[in-house]
PDB file of C-alpha atoms in Angstrom:
ATOM      1  CA  GLU A   1     -14.081 -27.257  70.706  1.00 76.00           C
ATOM      2  CA  LEU A   2     -12.975 -24.351  72.875  1.00 77.00           C
ATOM      3  CA  THR A   3      -9.737 -22.538  72.068  1.00 80.00           C
ATOM      4  CA  GLU A   4      -8.247 -19.910  74.366  1.00 82.00           C
ATOM      5  CA  LEU A   5      -6.046 -17.187  72.916  1.00 83.00           C
ATOM      6  CA  ALA A   6      -4.079 -14.576  74.883  1.00 85.00           C
ATOM      7  CA  GLY A   7      -4.509 -10.983  73.773  1.00 80.00           C
ATOM      8  CA  GLU A   8      -3.289  -8.851  76.708  1.00 90.00           C
ATOM      9  CA  PHE A   9      -6.623  -6.987  76.910  1.00 94.00           C
ATOM     10  CA  ARG A  10      -5.643  -4.744  73.977  1.00 95.00           C
ATOM     11  CA  MET A  11      -7.159  -4.171  70.551  1.00 96.00           C
ATOM     12  CA  ASP A  12      -3.914  -4.701  68.636  1.00 97.00           C
ATOM     13  CA  THR A  13      -3.011  -7.981  70.305  1.00 96.00           C
ATOM     14  CA  ALA A  14      -6.557  -9.301  69.866  1.00 97.00           C
ATOM     15  CA  TYR A  15      -6.344  -8.370  66.195  1.00 98.00           C
ATOM     16  CA  ASP A  16      -3.031 -10.225  65.887  1.00 97.00           C
ATOM     17  CA  VAL A  17      -4.141 -13.450  67.591  1.00 97.00           C
ATOM     18  CA  VAL A  18      -7.426 -13.623  65.675  1.00 97.00           C
ATOM     19  CA  THR A  19      -5.569 -12.979  62.416  1.00 98.00           C
ATOM     20  CA  GLN A  20      -3.139 -15.803  63.231  1.00 96.00           C
ATOM     21  CA  LEU A  21      -6.022 -18.108  64.126  1.00 96.00           C
ATOM     22  CA  LEU A  22      -7.840 -17.425  60.865  1.00 97.00           C
ATOM     23  CA  GLN A  23      -4.640 -17.764  58.811  1.00 97.00           C
ATOM     24  CA  SER A  24      -4.059 -21.182  60.391  1.00 95.00           C
ATOM     25  CA  GLY A  25      -7.242 -22.370  58.710  1.00 94.00           C
ATOM     26  CA  ILE A  26      -9.302 -22.498  61.886  1.00 92.00           C
ATOM     27  CA  ARG A  27     -12.608 -20.698  61.563  1.00 93.00           C
ATOM     28  CA  PRO A  28     -14.476 -20.472  64.866  1.00 95.00           C
ATOM     29  CA  HIS A  29     -18.238 -20.086  65.043  1.00 94.00           C
ATOM     30  CA  ALA A  30     -17.826 -17.402  67.691  1.00 96.00           C
ATOM     31  CA  ILE A  31     -15.264 -15.314  69.544  1.00 96.00           C
ATOM     32  CA  PHE A  32     -15.840 -14.246  73.158  1.00 96.00           C
ATOM     33  CA  ALA A  33     -13.358 -11.491  73.961  1.00 97.00           C
ATOM     34  CA  ALA A  34     -12.229 -10.737  77.514  1.00 96.00           C
ATOM     35  CA  ASN A  35     -13.232  -7.100  77.076  1.00 97.00           C
ATOM     36  CA  ASP A  36     -14.896  -4.859  74.511  1.00 98.00           C
ATOM     37  CA  THR A  37     -11.601  -3.395  73.323  1.00 97.00           C
ATOM     38  CA  MET A  38     -10.388  -6.869  72.369  1.00 97.00           C
ATOM     39  CA  ALA A  39     -13.717  -7.584  70.675  1.00 98.00           C
ATOM     40  CA  ILE A  40     -13.192  -4.540  68.443  1.00 98.00           C
ATOM     41  CA  GLY A  41      -9.763  -5.881  67.465  1.00 97.00           C
ATOM     42  CA  ALA A  42     -11.303  -9.292  66.766  1.00 97.00           C
ATOM     43  CA  ILE A  43     -13.994  -7.753  64.552  1.00 98.00           C
ATOM     44  CA  SER A  44     -11.314  -5.908  62.576  1.00 98.00           C
ATOM     45  CA  ALA A  45      -9.355  -9.128  62.064  1.00 98.00           C
ATOM     46  CA  VAL A  46     -12.477 -10.991  60.942  1.00 98.00           C
ATOM     47  CA  ARG A  47     -13.288  -8.254  58.420  1.00 98.00           C
ATOM     48  CA  ASP A  48      -9.710  -8.115  57.142  1.00 98.00           C
ATOM     49  CA  ALA A  49      -9.985 -11.856  56.454  1.00 98.00           C
ATOM     50  CA  ASP A  50     -12.986 -11.076  54.196  1.00 98.00           C
ATOM     51  CA  LEU A  51     -15.390 -12.622  56.688  1.00 97.00           C
ATOM     52  CA  ARG A  52     -18.506 -11.033  58.152  1.00 97.00           C
ATOM     53  CA  VAL A  53     -19.675 -10.492  61.716  1.00 98.00           C
ATOM     54  CA  PRO A  54     -22.050 -12.114  62.640  1.00 97.00           C
ATOM     55  CA  ASP A  55     -22.772 -14.001  59.400  1.00 96.00           C
ATOM     56  CA  ASP A  56     -19.497 -15.935  59.401  1.00 96.00           C
ATOM     57  CA  ILE A  57     -18.249 -15.460  62.964  1.00 97.00           C
ATOM     58  CA  ALA A  58     -20.166 -14.106  65.956  1.00 97.00           C
ATOM     59  CA  VAL A  59     -18.245 -11.801  68.306  1.00 98.00           C
ATOM     60  CA  THR A  60     -19.045 -10.790  71.878  1.00 97.00           C
ATOM     61  CA  GLY A  61     -17.236  -8.631  74.387  1.00 97.00           C
ATOM     62  CA  PHE A  62     -17.253  -7.897  78.095  1.00 97.00           C
ATOM     63  CA  ASP A  63     -17.685  -4.516  79.866  1.00 95.00           C
ATOM     64  CA  ASP A  64     -20.428  -2.785  77.833  1.00 96.00           C
ATOM     65  CA  THR A  65     -18.337   0.293  77.169  1.00 95.00           C
ATOM     66  CA  PRO A  66     -20.519   3.103  75.766  1.00 94.00           C
ATOM     67  CA  MET A  67     -19.135   2.952  72.223  1.00 94.00           C
ATOM     68  CA  THR A  68     -20.143  -0.689  71.707  1.00 95.00           C
ATOM     69  CA  ALA A  69     -23.760   0.170  70.950  1.00 95.00           C
ATOM     70  CA  TYR A  70     -22.569   2.344  68.048  1.00 96.00           C
ATOM     71  CA  LEU A  71     -20.254  -0.139  66.353  1.00 96.00           C
ATOM     72  CA  SER A  72     -21.251  -1.815  63.125  1.00 95.00           C
ATOM     73  CA  PRO A  73     -22.601  -4.271  63.975  1.00 96.00           C
ATOM     74  CA  PRO A  74     -23.422  -3.211  67.529  1.00 97.00           C
ATOM     75  CA  LEU A  75     -21.468  -5.421  69.942  1.00 98.00           C
ATOM     76  CA  THR A  76     -23.106  -8.043  72.140  1.00 97.00           C
ATOM     77  CA  THR A  77     -21.422  -7.733  75.520  1.00 97.00           C
ATOM     78  CA  VAL A  78     -21.687  -8.403  79.238  1.00 97.00           C
ATOM     79  CA  ARG A  79     -22.458  -5.483  81.536  1.00 97.00           C
ATOM     80  CA  MET A  80     -21.037  -5.636  85.039  1.00 94.00           C
ATOM     81  CA  PRO A  81     -22.362  -3.582  87.957  1.00 93.00           C
ATOM     82  CA  ILE A  82     -19.305  -1.302  88.040  1.00 91.00           C
ATOM     83  CA  HIS A  83     -20.765   1.046  90.664  1.00 94.00           C
ATOM     84  CA  ALA A  84     -21.476  -1.861  93.012  1.00 93.00           C
ATOM     85  CA  LEU A  85     -17.996  -3.316  92.420  1.00 91.00           C
ATOM     86  CA  GLY A  86     -16.374   0.018  93.269  1.00 94.00           C
ATOM     87  CA  GLU A  87     -18.563   0.432  96.322  1.00 95.00           C
ATOM     88  CA  ARG A  88     -17.620  -3.031  97.618  1.00 91.00           C
ATOM     89  CA  ALA A  89     -13.918  -2.364  97.005  1.00 89.00           C
ATOM     90  CA  ALA A  90     -14.082   0.966  98.850  1.00 93.00           C
ATOM     91  CA  LEU A  91     -15.842  -0.652 101.815  1.00 89.00           C
ATOM     92  CA  ARG A  92     -13.165  -3.366 101.982  1.00 85.00           C
ATOM     93  CA  LEU A  93     -10.432  -0.720 101.927  1.00 86.00           C
ATOM     94  CA  ILE A  94     -12.146   1.240 104.710  1.00 88.00           C
ATOM     95  CA  GLU A  95     -12.448  -1.963 106.788  1.00 84.00           C
ATOM     96  CA  THR A  96      -8.731  -2.596 106.321  1.00 83.00           C
ATOM     97  CA  LEU A  97      -7.796   0.977 107.293  1.00 86.00           C
ATOM     98  CA  ARG A  98     -10.049   0.917 110.359  1.00 86.00           C
ATOM     99  CA  GLY A  99      -8.417  -2.335 111.392  1.00 80.00           C
ATOM    100  CA  GLY A 100      -5.030  -0.607 111.605  1.00 76.00           C
ATOM    101  CA  GLY A 101      -3.887  -1.948 108.261  1.00 70.00           C
ATOM    102  CA  THR A 102      -4.669  -5.549 109.130  1.00 74.00           C
ATOM    103  CA  VAL A 103      -5.763  -7.258 105.964  1.00 74.00           C
ATOM    104  CA  VAL A 104      -9.418  -8.202 106.072  1.00 69.00           C
ATOM    105  CA  PRO A 105     -10.039 -11.886 105.240  1.00 77.00           C
ATOM    106  CA  ALA A 106     -11.064 -12.631 101.676  1.00 78.00           C
ATOM    107  CA  ASN A 107     -14.721 -12.222 100.916  1.00 78.00           C
ATOM    108  CA  HIS A 108     -16.412 -13.770  97.898  1.00 84.00           C
ATOM    109  CA  GLU A 109     -19.503 -12.122  96.514  1.00 86.00           C
ATOM    110  CA  ILE A 110     -21.386 -12.785  93.330  1.00 90.00           C
ATOM    111  CA  LEU A 111     -22.731  -9.662  91.703  1.00 91.00           C
ATOM    112  CA  PRO A 112     -25.262  -9.954  88.885  1.00 93.00           C
ATOM    113  CA  ALA A 113     -24.001  -9.442  85.348  1.00 95.00           C
ATOM    114  CA  GLN A 114     -26.296  -8.595  82.460  1.00 96.00           C
ATOM    115  CA  LEU A 115     -26.006  -9.975  78.941  1.00 96.00           C
ATOM    116  CA  VAL A 116     -26.596  -7.134  76.471  1.00 96.00           C
ATOM    117  CA  ILE A 117     -27.667  -8.781  73.225  1.00 95.00           C
ATOM    118  CA  ARG A 118     -26.903  -6.804  70.100  1.00 95.00           C
ATOM    119  CA  SER A 119     -26.285  -7.703  66.465  1.00 95.00           C
ATOM    120  CA  SER A 120     -22.688  -8.977  66.637  1.00 97.00           C
ATOM    121  CA  CYS A 121     -23.781 -12.366  67.959  1.00 95.00           C
ATOM    122  CA  GLY A 122     -26.390 -12.876  65.243  1.00 92.00           C
ATOM    123  CA  ALA A 123     -29.178 -13.351  67.765  1.00 72.00           C
ATOM    124  CA  ALA A 124     -31.185 -10.302  66.698  1.00 58.00           C
ATOM    125  CA  ARG A 125     -31.454 -11.543  63.107  1.00 62.00           C
ATOM    126  CA  LYS A 126     -32.313 -15.078  64.224  1.00 60.00           C
ATOM    127  CA  MET A 127     -35.024 -13.787  66.561  1.00 58.00           C
ATOM    128  CA  MET A 128     -36.518 -11.703  63.745  1.00 57.00           C
ATOM    129  CA  GLU A 129     -36.444 -14.680  61.386  1.00 66.00           C
ATOM    130  CA  ALA A 130     -38.160 -16.848  63.997  1.00 65.00           C
ATOM    131  CA  ALA A 131     -40.838 -14.214  64.574  1.00 63.00           C
ATOM    132  CA  GLY A 132     -41.530 -14.020  60.840  1.00 65.00           C
ATOM    133  CA  SER A 133     -41.971 -17.766  60.388  1.00 54.00           C
TER     134      SER A 133
END
């Protein structure tokens, strides 16, 4: 079952909603946070509930902020091509300005994201166990 919780993209609100979820008796297998900052708040809430990441609950984030590789456990996250996103946005703005301020029609592009697998999802341990057996 999938449950969506609102956390306002902040560490403190993510901590609060995960704490409320765990206090309600619901224990998810995994938490996918909307950004890495929220994932850090979720990890704190899981630990404060005397649970372990990833042993009891896996946690992943989104953004691949530099600090996530140094967390304990290191955070599994999704890396977006930020440079390419900024470049596309700047080009769209330039097109709009060159057009005399006329808004350029919407353009949908799919840019490749990269899953950065680290320990917080439990995959590293499972892969090592599989390799040893």
